[in-house]
Amino acid sequence: MRLLAILVVMGLLYSCANVVPPTGGEPDKSPPEFVQASPPNYTIGYKGKPIRIDFDEYIKIQNPKNILISPSLEIKPEIKERYRSVYVDLKGQTLSENTTYTINFASSIVDINENNKQTNFRYVFSTGDYLDSLKITGQVISAEKRTPESDVIVGLYPEAWGDSALYKHKPFYFARTNAEGSFSLENLKYGRFRLFAFKDDNNNLTFQPTEPMAYLDTVIAIDTLPISFKMPLFMDQEADRKPKEVRNTSPGLIRVKYAFPLDTALKVVLLNSQAKFSWEVQGDSLMLYHLDQEVDTLRFLVVKPNTTDTIKVVNRKPGERGYGRLTVQKRASNTPSIYEPLELVLNHPIERIDTTGFTWKMDSTVVNLPFKINQQGTSLTIQPEFVADSRYELFIDSAALVDIYGQASDTFRILLNSGNAELFGTLILNDLDSLQLGDLIQLFDEQGKLKLQAVWQGESSLKFERLRAIGYKLRVVRDANKNGRFDNGSFILRRQPEMLWHVPDLIRLRSNWELELSLAGLIK
């Protein structure tokens, strides 16, 4: 009996020592509610005492990186939960005098059973004898897609920190954008600040040049009125200008790879060679084709619109094996037809084209088919005058194409179906009064490939015929520098992204049909 009594007592003591939240009943759908805090929320004259925040049920902290303390602190505080409370220890660090601090828990506090979130709970205290009450709100959107950007740090930097503050300091005040791209900087004091936003990829509250960013051109004077801003987020392609890789991939071919896509307006200048050469931009890479067989180290300049790179690379010479064969293949995404050209991709630029080496067959019979050729770099487009609903075969003789190195291609054959006009539709754009002269009207397919571009010259309407009956996305670009493309922003060059507007819905063209679309209200 004595042993049994001891076991019963031990069981009772164990159950008392392990507190568990109650279970059973209807599912809990309400978030934890704030009960009280010590020191109280919105305390003034705060002296650094540890903070305890109580809720009405058992809680836990999820995604602690979303808990923001603004202004930023030198030492990361310790934040932990226990039962119904959150504890914040500021580690005894010295706080700024007469400053209001905000601990924004966002949606990190959830109940322990159902994960119901307490959204946007804020604990505010001041080291002075009053609370700062000024406020800035706004939204961060993608500069090119114009869609909301979530999880972006938006920060204020005192004007006195200078132009380089973004690179050297954590923001004095900061907040994180929500799913709608919205942000709110609250309990701010009077002053003059610079406003920046950036994707904090490494979660260190310090901007890195390779992170997407947004900025306001002017200094903000925070006084008595609430202010709101819309900020376009972009990747500054001027921030990482130097080549990432320089490689002599094969005799006579050098690839210079960069971190971002290159401007096609660049130029190349050989410094220590008089040999024949050409170049081409392929996305983030410059491809330099040359015939120098003399120098051991080739030196050249890559002259871009805003900077110049001096490149040195060991010259890989052809030797006995030569430069290698010229290869030809059809572009994978290409669908030639009565209205759309055949697109070929080559591994070297073409030096010579002999059209007598092109043979066409229509239903197995050789025909004299008129066609046009356009060659640019390593791309070759062929537009034949097809007859609708016919099958063709194109034969390109091995001597018909010769590249910069004097190499001829292998024989190339391809079968083609011409299709018919009923595969295509017409798009008519009306109500263009809100456009400005020189605006670009761009049509993309659903994969994001640019299919058509027009420059608005004041027409009352625009008619685009012979468009394949697929889905299209349409946007208007305000081409400020008149270079025929959308230009993103650059903080280094102090250039904001060009403005653009998207038609929100996918445009679906029907075969052999005209679709009229109004652009009224698109540009506001």
Short mmCIF file of C-alpha atoms in Angstrom, two decimals:
data_model
loop_
_atom_site.label_atom_id
_atom_site.label_comp_id
_atom_site.label_asym_id
_atom_site.label_seq_id
_atom_site.Cartn_x
_atom_site.Cartn_y
_atom_site.Cartn_z
CA MET A 1 0.00 0.00 0.00
CA ARG A 2 2.80 2.40 0.83
CA LEU A 3 4.43 1.74 -2.58
CA LEU A 4 1.10 2.33 -4.32
CA ALA A 5 0.60 5.64 -2.48
CA ILE A 6 4.08 6.81 -3.49
CA LEU A 7 3.38 5.99 -7.16
CA VAL A 8 0.07 7.91 -7.08
CA VAL A 9 1.75 10.98 -5.57
CA MET A 10 4.56 10.85 -8.14
CA GLY A 11 1.99 10.64 -10.96
CA LEU A 12 0.17 13.70 -9.65
CA LEU A 13 3.42 15.66 -9.36
CA TYR A 14 4.42 14.72 -12.94
CA SER A 15 1.08 15.83 -14.34
CA CYS A 16 1.34 19.16 -12.54
CA ALA A 17 4.87 19.79 -13.83
CA ASN A 18 3.95 19.30 -17.50
CA VAL A 19 1.50 22.00 -18.55
CA VAL A 20 -0.28 21.18 -21.82
CA PRO A 21 -2.90 23.20 -23.61
CA PRO A 22 -6.47 21.93 -23.24
CA THR A 23 -7.82 19.74 -26.05
CA GLY A 24 -11.24 18.70 -27.25
CA GLY A 25 -14.32 20.65 -28.29
CA GLU A 26 -14.89 22.66 -31.47
CA PRO A 27 -11.82 23.69 -33.53
CA ASP A 28 -10.39 27.05 -32.45
CA LYS A 29 -10.63 29.56 -35.31
CA SER A 30 -9.72 32.74 -33.46
CA PRO A 31 -6.15 34.09 -33.23
CA PRO A 32 -4.39 34.74 -29.93
CA GLU A 33 -5.54 38.03 -28.41
CA PHE A 34 -3.22 40.48 -26.67
CA VAL A 35 -3.94 40.73 -22.92
CA GLN A 36 -1.22 42.88 -21.38
CA ALA A 37 2.47 43.70 -21.50
CA SER A 38 5.19 44.61 -19.05
CA PRO A 39 6.26 47.34 -19.51
CA PRO A 40 2.87 48.30 -20.99
CA ASN A 41 2.53 48.76 -24.75
CA TYR A 42 3.21 52.37 -25.82
CA THR A 43 5.45 52.95 -22.81
CA ILE A 44 7.42 56.20 -22.62
CA GLY A 45 10.67 56.67 -20.74
CA TYR A 46 11.72 53.07 -21.43
CA LYS A 47 14.96 52.08 -19.61
CA GLY A 48 15.87 48.76 -21.22
CA LYS A 49 13.89 46.40 -19.01
CA PRO A 50 13.12 42.93 -20.52
CA ILE A 51 9.70 42.88 -22.18
CA ARG A 52 6.95 40.37 -21.54
CA ILE A 53 3.83 40.26 -23.76
CA ASP A 54 0.88 38.10 -22.62
CA PHE A 55 -1.86 36.56 -24.78
CA ASP A 56 -5.10 34.78 -23.92
CA GLU A 57 -3.95 31.31 -25.04
CA TYR A 58 -0.87 29.19 -25.57
CA ILE A 59 1.25 30.54 -28.43
CA LYS A 60 4.35 29.87 -30.50
CA ILE A 61 6.49 31.93 -32.86
CA GLN A 62 6.68 31.05 -36.54
CA ASN A 63 9.07 32.62 -39.07
CA PRO A 64 11.01 34.73 -36.55
CA LYS A 65 12.82 36.50 -39.43
CA ASN A 66 9.58 38.37 -40.08
CA ILE A 67 9.76 40.06 -36.65
CA LEU A 68 11.15 43.54 -37.33
CA ILE A 69 12.49 46.01 -34.77
CA SER A 70 12.68 49.55 -36.05
CA PRO A 71 14.88 51.60 -35.76
CA SER A 72 17.40 48.81 -36.30
CA LEU A 73 19.60 47.64 -33.42
CA GLU A 74 23.29 46.82 -33.35
CA ILE A 75 22.75 43.62 -31.35
CA LYS A 76 20.03 41.19 -32.36
CA PRO A 77 17.61 40.82 -29.43
CA GLU A 78 16.53 37.46 -28.08
CA ILE A 79 12.86 36.75 -28.69
CA LYS A 80 11.27 33.56 -27.39
CA GLU A 81 7.87 32.24 -26.38
CA ARG A 82 6.76 30.32 -23.28
CA TYR A 83 3.22 29.19 -22.63
CA ARG A 84 1.02 32.27 -23.21
CA SER A 85 3.80 34.88 -23.35
CA VAL A 86 6.49 36.32 -25.62
CA TYR A 87 9.73 37.50 -24.01
CA VAL A 88 12.03 40.10 -25.60
CA ASP A 89 15.53 40.66 -24.23
CA LEU A 90 17.39 43.59 -25.81
CA LYS A 91 20.70 42.32 -24.43
CA GLY A 92 21.41 45.50 -22.45
CA GLN A 93 22.40 47.49 -25.55
CA THR A 94 22.28 51.26 -25.55
CA LEU A 95 19.22 52.69 -27.30
CA SER A 96 19.01 56.07 -29.02
CA GLU A 97 17.74 58.90 -26.86
CA ASN A 98 14.24 60.35 -27.40
CA THR A 99 13.44 57.69 -29.99
CA THR A 100 10.31 55.59 -30.53
CA TYR A 101 10.96 51.90 -31.22
CA THR A 102 8.51 49.45 -32.79
CA ILE A 103 8.63 45.66 -32.58
CA ASN A 104 6.43 44.46 -35.43
CA PHE A 105 5.58 40.79 -35.06
CA ALA A 106 3.76 40.67 -38.43
CA SER A 107 2.06 37.23 -38.52
CA SER A 108 4.67 35.39 -36.47
CA ILE A 109 2.53 34.81 -33.35
CA VAL A 110 0.17 31.81 -33.75
CA ASP A 111 -1.79 29.66 -31.33
CA ILE A 112 -0.23 26.33 -30.50
CA ASN A 113 -3.05 24.05 -31.68
CA GLU A 114 -4.61 25.47 -34.87
CA ASN A 115 -1.87 27.87 -36.04
CA ASN A 116 -4.31 30.78 -36.08
CA LYS A 117 -2.26 33.93 -36.70
CA GLN A 118 -2.27 37.16 -34.73
CA THR A 119 -1.64 39.53 -37.64
CA ASN A 120 0.40 42.72 -37.46
CA PHE A 121 0.74 42.93 -33.69
CA ARG A 122 3.08 45.80 -32.73
CA TYR A 123 4.77 46.59 -29.44
CA VAL A 124 5.81 50.24 -29.22
CA PHE A 125 7.94 52.06 -26.68
CA SER A 126 9.87 55.32 -26.46
CA THR A 127 13.13 56.20 -24.72
CA GLY A 128 11.89 59.79 -24.46
CA ASP A 129 8.89 61.37 -22.81
CA TYR A 130 6.61 61.16 -25.86
CA LEU A 131 5.83 58.77 -28.74
CA ASP A 132 6.70 59.73 -32.31
CA SER A 133 3.55 59.51 -34.42
CA LEU A 134 4.43 60.26 -38.06
CA LYS A 135 3.79 57.72 -40.78
CA ILE A 136 4.75 56.73 -44.36
CA THR A 137 2.83 54.15 -46.40
CA GLY A 138 3.12 52.84 -49.92
CA GLN A 139 3.45 49.90 -52.27
CA VAL A 140 6.37 48.18 -53.98
CA ILE A 141 5.67 46.72 -57.43
CA SER A 142 7.73 44.98 -60.08
CA ALA A 143 9.08 47.59 -62.51
CA GLU A 144 8.43 45.38 -65.53
CA LYS A 145 5.53 43.12 -64.56
CA ARG A 146 3.76 45.83 -62.48
CA THR A 147 2.71 43.20 -59.95
CA PRO A 148 3.01 43.54 -56.13
CA GLU A 149 6.35 42.57 -54.60
CA SER A 150 6.10 40.88 -51.20
CA ASP A 151 8.80 40.34 -48.56
CA VAL A 152 10.74 43.48 -49.56
CA ILE A 153 12.56 45.60 -46.98
CA VAL A 154 11.55 49.28 -47.19
CA GLY A 155 13.86 51.54 -45.25
CA LEU A 156 14.44 55.17 -44.30
CA TYR A 157 18.02 56.51 -44.08
CA PRO A 158 18.74 59.90 -42.47
CA GLU A 159 19.85 62.46 -45.06
CA ALA A 160 22.95 63.16 -42.94
CA TRP A 161 24.24 59.65 -43.68
CA GLY A 162 24.94 60.70 -47.28
CA ASP A 163 24.38 59.17 -50.73
CA SER A 164 26.27 55.97 -49.89
CA ALA A 165 24.11 55.13 -46.86
CA LEU A 166 22.33 52.37 -48.75
CA TYR A 167 25.59 50.43 -49.12
CA LYS A 168 27.11 51.17 -45.69
CA HIS A 169 24.27 51.12 -43.17
CA LYS A 170 21.20 49.26 -42.11
CA PRO A 171 18.08 51.42 -42.47
CA PHE A 172 17.22 53.59 -39.48
CA TYR A 173 13.49 52.76 -39.85
CA PHE A 174 12.29 49.82 -41.86
CA ALA A 175 9.30 47.60 -42.61
CA ARG A 176 8.58 44.56 -44.79
CA THR A 177 6.00 44.51 -47.59
CA ASN A 178 3.02 42.16 -47.35
CA ALA A 179 1.45 39.95 -50.05
CA GLU A 180 -0.07 43.04 -51.72
CA GLY A 181 3.31 44.79 -51.80
CA SER A 182 2.08 47.32 -49.22
CA PHE A 183 4.22 48.73 -46.43
CA SER A 184 3.72 51.02 -43.48
CA LEU A 185 6.47 52.86 -41.61
CA GLU A 186 4.96 54.17 -38.38
CA ASN A 187 5.96 56.04 -35.22
CA LEU A 188 8.50 58.09 -37.15
CA LYS A 189 10.13 61.25 -35.87
CA TYR A 190 10.57 64.57 -37.64
CA GLY A 191 13.46 64.65 -40.07
CA ARG A 192 14.76 64.36 -43.60
CA PHE A 193 15.28 60.85 -44.98
CA ARG A 194 16.06 58.91 -48.13
CA LEU A 195 13.67 56.08 -48.99
CA PHE A 196 14.94 52.78 -50.42
CA ALA A 197 13.54 49.28 -50.86
CA PHE A 198 15.39 46.04 -51.56
CA LYS A 199 14.96 42.28 -51.57
CA ASP A 200 17.01 41.23 -48.56
CA ASP A 201 18.11 37.90 -50.03
CA ASN A 202 20.68 37.17 -47.32
CA ASN A 203 18.47 38.54 -44.52
CA ASN A 204 21.10 40.88 -43.08
CA LEU A 205 19.19 44.18 -43.46
CA THR A 206 22.04 45.56 -45.60
CA PHE A 207 21.67 46.16 -49.32
CA GLN A 208 23.88 44.19 -51.71
CA PRO A 209 24.35 45.53 -55.28
CA THR A 210 23.04 42.28 -56.79
CA GLU A 211 19.71 42.47 -54.93
CA PRO A 212 16.60 43.95 -56.62
CA MET A 213 15.96 47.48 -55.36
CA ALA A 214 13.81 50.60 -55.63
CA TYR A 215 14.50 54.17 -54.62
CA LEU A 216 12.93 57.59 -54.40
CA ASP A 217 14.68 60.35 -56.36
CA THR A 218 14.24 63.04 -53.73
CA VAL A 219 14.83 63.40 -49.99
CA ILE A 220 11.64 63.05 -47.91
CA ALA A 221 10.85 65.73 -45.34
CA ILE A 222 8.79 63.93 -42.69
CA ASP A 223 6.69 66.48 -40.84
CA THR A 224 3.00 66.42 -39.95
CA LEU A 225 1.20 64.86 -42.92
CA PRO A 226 1.10 61.14 -43.79
CA ILE A 227 2.82 60.37 -47.11
CA SER A 228 2.30 57.50 -49.58
CA PHE A 229 4.56 56.27 -52.40
CA LYS A 230 4.53 53.66 -55.16
CA MET A 231 8.01 52.29 -55.82
CA PRO A 232 9.05 50.15 -58.86
CA LEU A 233 11.47 47.35 -57.93
CA PHE A 234 14.18 46.48 -60.47
CA MET A 235 17.49 44.67 -60.83
CA ASP A 236 20.23 47.24 -61.41
CA GLN A 237 22.18 45.70 -64.27
CA GLU A 238 24.84 48.36 -63.91
CA ALA A 239 25.57 47.28 -60.33
CA ASP A 240 27.70 44.30 -61.32
CA ARG A 241 29.43 45.46 -64.48
CA LYS A 242 32.58 43.35 -64.63
CA PRO A 243 32.69 40.05 -66.56
CA LYS A 244 32.02 36.92 -64.53
CA GLU A 245 33.86 34.65 -66.93
CA VAL A 246 36.14 35.04 -69.95
CA ARG A 247 36.61 31.80 -71.82
CA ASN A 248 38.22 30.81 -75.10
CA THR A 249 35.66 28.09 -75.86
CA SER A 250 37.16 27.00 -79.20
CA PRO A 251 39.72 28.28 -81.73
CA GLY A 252 38.65 31.76 -82.82
CA LEU A 253 35.74 31.99 -80.36
CA ILE A 254 35.78 33.86 -77.03
CA ARG A 255 32.83 34.04 -74.66
CA VAL A 256 32.61 36.91 -72.16
CA LYS A 257 29.88 36.19 -69.61
CA TYR A 258 28.27 38.85 -67.36
CA ALA A 259 25.87 38.71 -64.43
CA PHE A 260 23.00 40.29 -66.37
CA PRO A 261 21.75 40.45 -69.98
CA LEU A 262 23.86 42.78 -72.11
CA ASP A 263 22.83 45.87 -74.02
CA THR A 264 22.97 45.03 -77.73
CA ALA A 265 24.35 48.52 -78.43
CA LEU A 266 27.85 47.58 -77.26
CA LYS A 267 30.96 47.59 -79.49
CA VAL A 268 34.18 45.57 -79.54
CA VAL A 269 37.63 46.97 -80.38
CA LEU A 270 40.69 44.72 -80.82
CA LEU A 271 43.77 46.34 -79.26
CA ASN A 272 46.64 44.19 -80.46
CA SER A 273 45.35 42.54 -83.60
CA GLN A 274 44.41 43.55 -87.14
CA ALA A 275 42.66 40.26 -87.84
CA LYS A 276 39.11 40.04 -89.10
CA PHE A 277 36.49 39.63 -86.36
CA SER A 278 32.80 39.99 -85.51
CA TRP A 279 30.72 39.78 -82.34
CA GLU A 280 27.23 39.01 -81.16
CA VAL A 281 25.28 39.46 -77.91
CA GLN A 282 23.53 36.30 -76.68
CA GLY A 283 21.64 37.11 -73.49
CA ASP A 284 24.20 37.64 -70.72
CA SER A 285 27.18 36.81 -72.96
CA LEU A 286 29.30 38.46 -75.62
CA MET A 287 30.48 36.06 -78.32
CA LEU A 288 33.64 37.26 -80.11
CA TYR A 289 34.59 35.49 -83.36
CA HIS A 290 38.06 36.29 -84.73
CA LEU A 291 40.72 35.04 -87.16
CA ASP A 292 43.88 35.99 -85.27
CA GLN A 293 46.47 33.20 -85.36
CA GLU A 294 49.49 35.30 -84.38
CA VAL A 295 49.25 36.82 -80.89
CA ASP A 296 49.50 34.61 -77.81
CA THR A 297 47.30 36.86 -75.66
CA LEU A 298 44.43 38.71 -77.29
CA ARG A 299 43.48 42.09 -75.82
CA PHE A 300 40.25 43.91 -76.66
CA LEU A 301 37.76 46.46 -75.36
CA VAL A 302 34.07 45.84 -74.70
CA VAL A 303 32.54 49.30 -75.03
CA LYS A 304 29.11 49.40 -73.37
CA PRO A 305 26.83 52.46 -73.20
CA ASN A 306 27.97 53.35 -69.67
CA THR A 307 31.30 51.61 -69.14
CA THR A 308 34.24 49.98 -70.91
CA ASP A 309 35.90 46.66 -70.03
CA THR A 310 39.47 45.79 -71.00
CA ILE A 311 39.73 42.03 -71.63
CA LYS A 312 42.84 39.86 -71.89
CA VAL A 313 42.61 36.18 -72.82
CA VAL A 314 45.02 33.49 -73.99
CA ASN A 315 44.50 33.05 -77.74
CA ARG A 316 43.48 29.51 -78.60
CA LYS A 317 44.75 28.92 -82.15
CA PRO A 318 43.23 26.49 -84.67
CA GLY A 319 46.36 24.38 -85.25
CA GLU A 320 46.04 21.25 -87.40
CA ARG A 321 42.42 20.58 -86.39
CA GLY A 322 41.21 23.92 -87.73
CA TYR A 323 38.16 25.87 -86.62
CA GLY A 324 35.56 23.13 -86.70
CA ARG A 325 32.53 22.58 -88.92
CA LEU A 326 29.69 25.02 -89.38
CA THR A 327 26.47 23.58 -87.96
CA VAL A 328 22.90 24.52 -88.93
CA GLN A 329 19.66 23.69 -87.13
CA LYS A 330 16.10 24.96 -86.93
CA ARG A 331 15.26 27.16 -83.94
CA ALA A 332 13.31 24.98 -81.53
CA SER A 333 10.46 27.45 -80.94
CA ASN A 334 10.01 28.29 -84.65
CA THR A 335 6.83 27.30 -86.56
CA PRO A 336 7.23 28.48 -90.18
CA SER A 337 4.09 29.05 -92.29
CA ILE A 338 2.74 31.11 -95.18
CA TYR A 339 3.22 34.23 -93.00
CA GLU A 340 6.05 33.23 -90.64
CA PRO A 341 9.68 32.69 -91.75
CA LEU A 342 11.86 29.67 -91.16
CA GLU A 343 14.43 30.50 -88.47
CA LEU A 344 17.81 28.75 -88.51
CA VAL A 345 20.51 28.91 -85.84
CA LEU A 346 24.21 28.50 -86.67
CA ASN A 347 27.24 28.11 -84.44
CA HIS A 348 29.34 30.69 -86.36
CA PRO A 349 28.44 33.91 -88.19
CA ILE A 350 27.88 33.49 -91.94
CA GLU A 351 30.35 35.14 -94.29
CA ARG A 352 28.89 33.99 -97.60
CA ILE A 353 25.48 32.72 -98.80
CA ASP A 354 25.01 31.09 -102.22
CA THR A 355 21.27 30.95 -102.86
CA THR A 356 21.78 28.69 -105.88
CA GLY A 357 22.52 25.96 -103.33
CA PHE A 358 18.95 26.20 -101.97
CA THR A 359 16.58 23.66 -103.53
CA TRP A 360 12.82 23.58 -102.84
CA LYS A 361 10.47 20.68 -103.40
CA MET A 362 6.68 20.90 -103.27
CA ASP A 363 5.01 17.51 -102.85
CA SER A 364 8.26 15.83 -103.97
CA THR A 365 8.57 17.99 -107.10
CA VAL A 366 11.39 20.53 -107.48
CA VAL A 367 9.89 24.03 -107.78
CA ASN A 368 11.23 27.52 -108.37
CA LEU A 369 10.06 29.07 -105.09
CA PRO A 370 10.86 32.77 -104.52
CA PHE A 371 12.22 33.47 -101.03
CA LYS A 372 13.98 36.19 -99.03
CA ILE A 373 16.93 35.71 -96.67
CA ASN A 374 17.93 37.85 -93.70
CA GLN A 375 21.13 37.05 -91.83
CA GLN A 376 22.10 38.61 -88.48
CA GLY A 377 24.97 37.16 -86.48
CA THR A 378 24.33 33.46 -86.05
CA SER A 379 20.64 33.73 -86.98
CA LEU A 380 19.29 33.13 -90.48
CA THR A 381 15.64 33.73 -91.42
CA ILE A 382 14.16 32.48 -94.69
CA GLN A 383 10.75 33.75 -95.87
CA PRO A 384 9.47 31.75 -98.88
CA GLU A 385 6.32 32.55 -100.86
CA PHE A 386 4.51 29.41 -99.82
CA VAL A 387 1.27 28.18 -101.30
CA ALA A 388 -1.28 27.48 -98.56
CA ASP A 389 -1.95 23.91 -97.40
CA SER A 390 1.15 22.48 -99.04
CA ARG A 391 4.10 20.33 -98.01
CA TYR A 392 7.61 21.51 -98.81
CA GLU A 393 11.15 20.25 -98.47
CA LEU A 394 14.15 22.57 -98.29
CA PHE A 395 17.59 21.27 -99.24
CA ILE A 396 20.66 23.46 -98.51
CA ASP A 397 23.80 22.25 -100.23
CA SER A 398 27.00 21.94 -98.17
CA ALA A 399 28.67 24.73 -100.16
CA ALA A 400 25.76 27.18 -99.87
CA LEU A 401 26.72 28.54 -96.44
CA VAL A 402 30.29 29.52 -95.51
CA ASP A 403 31.19 31.00 -92.13
CA ILE A 404 33.70 33.64 -91.02
CA TYR A 405 36.39 30.96 -90.75
CA GLY A 406 35.86 29.74 -94.33
CA GLN A 407 34.12 26.56 -93.16
CA ALA A 408 31.13 25.18 -95.08
CA SER A 409 28.15 23.53 -93.46
CA ASP A 410 27.01 19.98 -93.87
CA THR A 411 24.02 19.32 -96.10
CA PHE A 412 20.80 20.49 -94.41
CA ARG A 413 17.28 19.17 -95.10
CA ILE A 414 13.95 20.10 -93.50
CA LEU A 415 10.28 19.29 -94.17
CA LEU A 416 7.74 22.13 -93.82
CA ASN A 417 3.96 22.50 -93.81
CA SER A 418 2.79 25.90 -95.02
CA GLY A 419 -0.58 26.00 -93.22
CA ASN A 420 -3.31 28.42 -94.30
CA ALA A 421 -4.76 31.85 -93.57
CA GLU A 422 -7.45 30.42 -91.29
CA LEU A 423 -4.76 29.73 -88.67
CA PHE A 424 -4.34 33.50 -88.22
CA GLY A 425 -6.37 36.40 -86.91
CA THR A 426 -6.36 40.20 -86.78
CA LEU A 427 -6.06 42.52 -83.77
CA ILE A 428 -7.36 46.10 -83.99
CA LEU A 429 -6.46 48.56 -81.23
CA ASN A 430 -8.74 51.55 -80.67
CA ASP A 431 -8.94 54.53 -78.29
CA LEU A 432 -5.24 55.40 -78.35
CA ASP A 433 -5.62 59.02 -77.21
CA SER A 434 -3.77 58.45 -73.92
CA LEU A 435 -0.61 57.28 -75.71
CA GLN A 436 2.31 59.57 -76.44
CA LEU A 437 4.24 59.76 -79.70
CA GLY A 438 6.98 57.13 -79.69
CA ASP A 439 5.29 54.79 -77.22
CA LEU A 440 6.00 51.12 -77.92
CA ILE A 441 3.12 48.69 -78.31
CA GLN A 442 4.39 45.18 -77.66
CA LEU A 443 2.71 41.79 -78.07
CA PHE A 444 4.11 38.74 -76.26
CA ASP A 445 3.04 35.12 -76.46
CA GLU A 446 2.08 33.24 -73.30
CA GLN A 447 5.71 32.13 -72.82
CA GLY A 448 6.86 35.76 -72.72
CA LYS A 449 8.49 35.88 -76.17
CA LEU A 450 8.13 39.19 -78.00
CA LYS A 451 6.14 38.50 -81.18
CA LEU A 452 5.40 42.01 -82.47
CA GLN A 453 6.33 45.60 -81.71
CA ALA A 454 4.98 48.85 -83.15
CA VAL A 455 5.83 52.51 -82.49
CA TRP A 456 2.78 54.73 -82.09
CA GLN A 457 2.94 57.68 -84.47
CA GLY A 458 -0.41 59.27 -83.70
CA GLU A 459 -2.75 56.84 -85.50
CA SER A 460 -6.40 56.77 -84.37
CA SER A 461 -6.26 52.96 -84.47
CA LEU A 462 -3.73 50.23 -85.19
CA LYS A 463 -4.39 47.03 -87.15
CA PHE A 464 -2.16 43.97 -86.76
CA GLU A 465 -2.88 41.29 -89.33
CA ARG A 466 -1.56 37.79 -89.86
CA LEU A 467 -1.17 37.02 -86.17
CA ARG A 468 -1.23 33.36 -85.21
CA ALA A 469 -4.49 32.58 -83.38
CA ILE A 470 -3.03 32.09 -79.88
CA GLY A 471 -3.09 33.98 -76.59
CA TYR A 472 -1.18 37.27 -76.36
CA LYS A 473 -0.11 39.67 -73.63
CA LEU A 474 -0.03 43.35 -74.57
CA ARG A 475 1.87 46.19 -72.95
CA VAL A 476 2.68 49.82 -73.73
CA VAL A 477 6.18 51.14 -72.97
CA ARG A 478 6.95 54.84 -72.61
CA ASP A 479 10.25 54.72 -74.50
CA ALA A 480 11.86 57.78 -72.88
CA ASN A 481 15.24 57.45 -74.62
CA LYS A 482 13.75 56.30 -77.97
CA ASN A 483 15.95 53.22 -78.25
CA GLY A 484 13.12 50.86 -79.18
CA ARG A 485 13.00 48.76 -75.99
CA PHE A 486 12.07 48.82 -72.31
CA ASP A 487 14.93 50.04 -70.09
CA ASN A 488 15.03 49.08 -66.45
CA GLY A 489 16.28 51.34 -63.69
CA SER A 490 19.78 51.94 -62.37
CA PHE A 491 20.60 53.49 -59.04
CA ILE A 492 24.25 53.84 -60.07
CA LEU A 493 23.18 55.95 -63.06
CA ARG A 494 20.29 57.56 -61.08
CA ARG A 495 17.79 56.37 -63.69
CA GLN A 496 14.28 55.20 -62.85
CA PRO A 497 12.71 52.34 -64.87
CA GLU A 498 10.76 53.43 -67.92
CA MET A 499 7.02 53.52 -67.37
CA LEU A 500 4.87 50.77 -68.85
CA TRP A 501 1.30 49.53 -68.69
CA HIS A 502 -0.11 46.02 -69.14
CA VAL A 503 -3.48 45.01 -70.53
CA PRO A 504 -4.52 42.87 -67.55
CA ASP A 505 -6.27 40.04 -69.42
CA LEU A 506 -4.86 37.59 -71.92
CA ILE A 507 -5.87 38.49 -75.49
CA ARG A 508 -7.12 35.39 -77.27
CA LEU A 509 -7.25 35.64 -81.05
CA ARG A 510 -9.59 33.40 -83.02
CA SER A 511 -8.74 31.86 -86.35
CA ASN A 512 -9.80 33.92 -89.37
CA TRP A 513 -11.39 36.54 -87.10
CA GLU A 514 -10.92 40.22 -86.23
CA LEU A 515 -10.74 41.25 -82.57
CA GLU A 516 -11.13 44.91 -81.57
CA LEU A 517 -9.61 46.06 -78.27
CA SER A 518 -9.94 49.45 -76.60
CA LEU A 519 -6.94 50.92 -74.77
CA ALA A 520 -9.08 53.62 -73.13
CA GLY A 521 -8.14 53.94 -69.47
CA LEU A 522 -5.01 51.79 -69.80
CA ILE A 523 -2.65 54.72 -69.21
CA LYS A 524 -3.59 56.73 -66.13
#
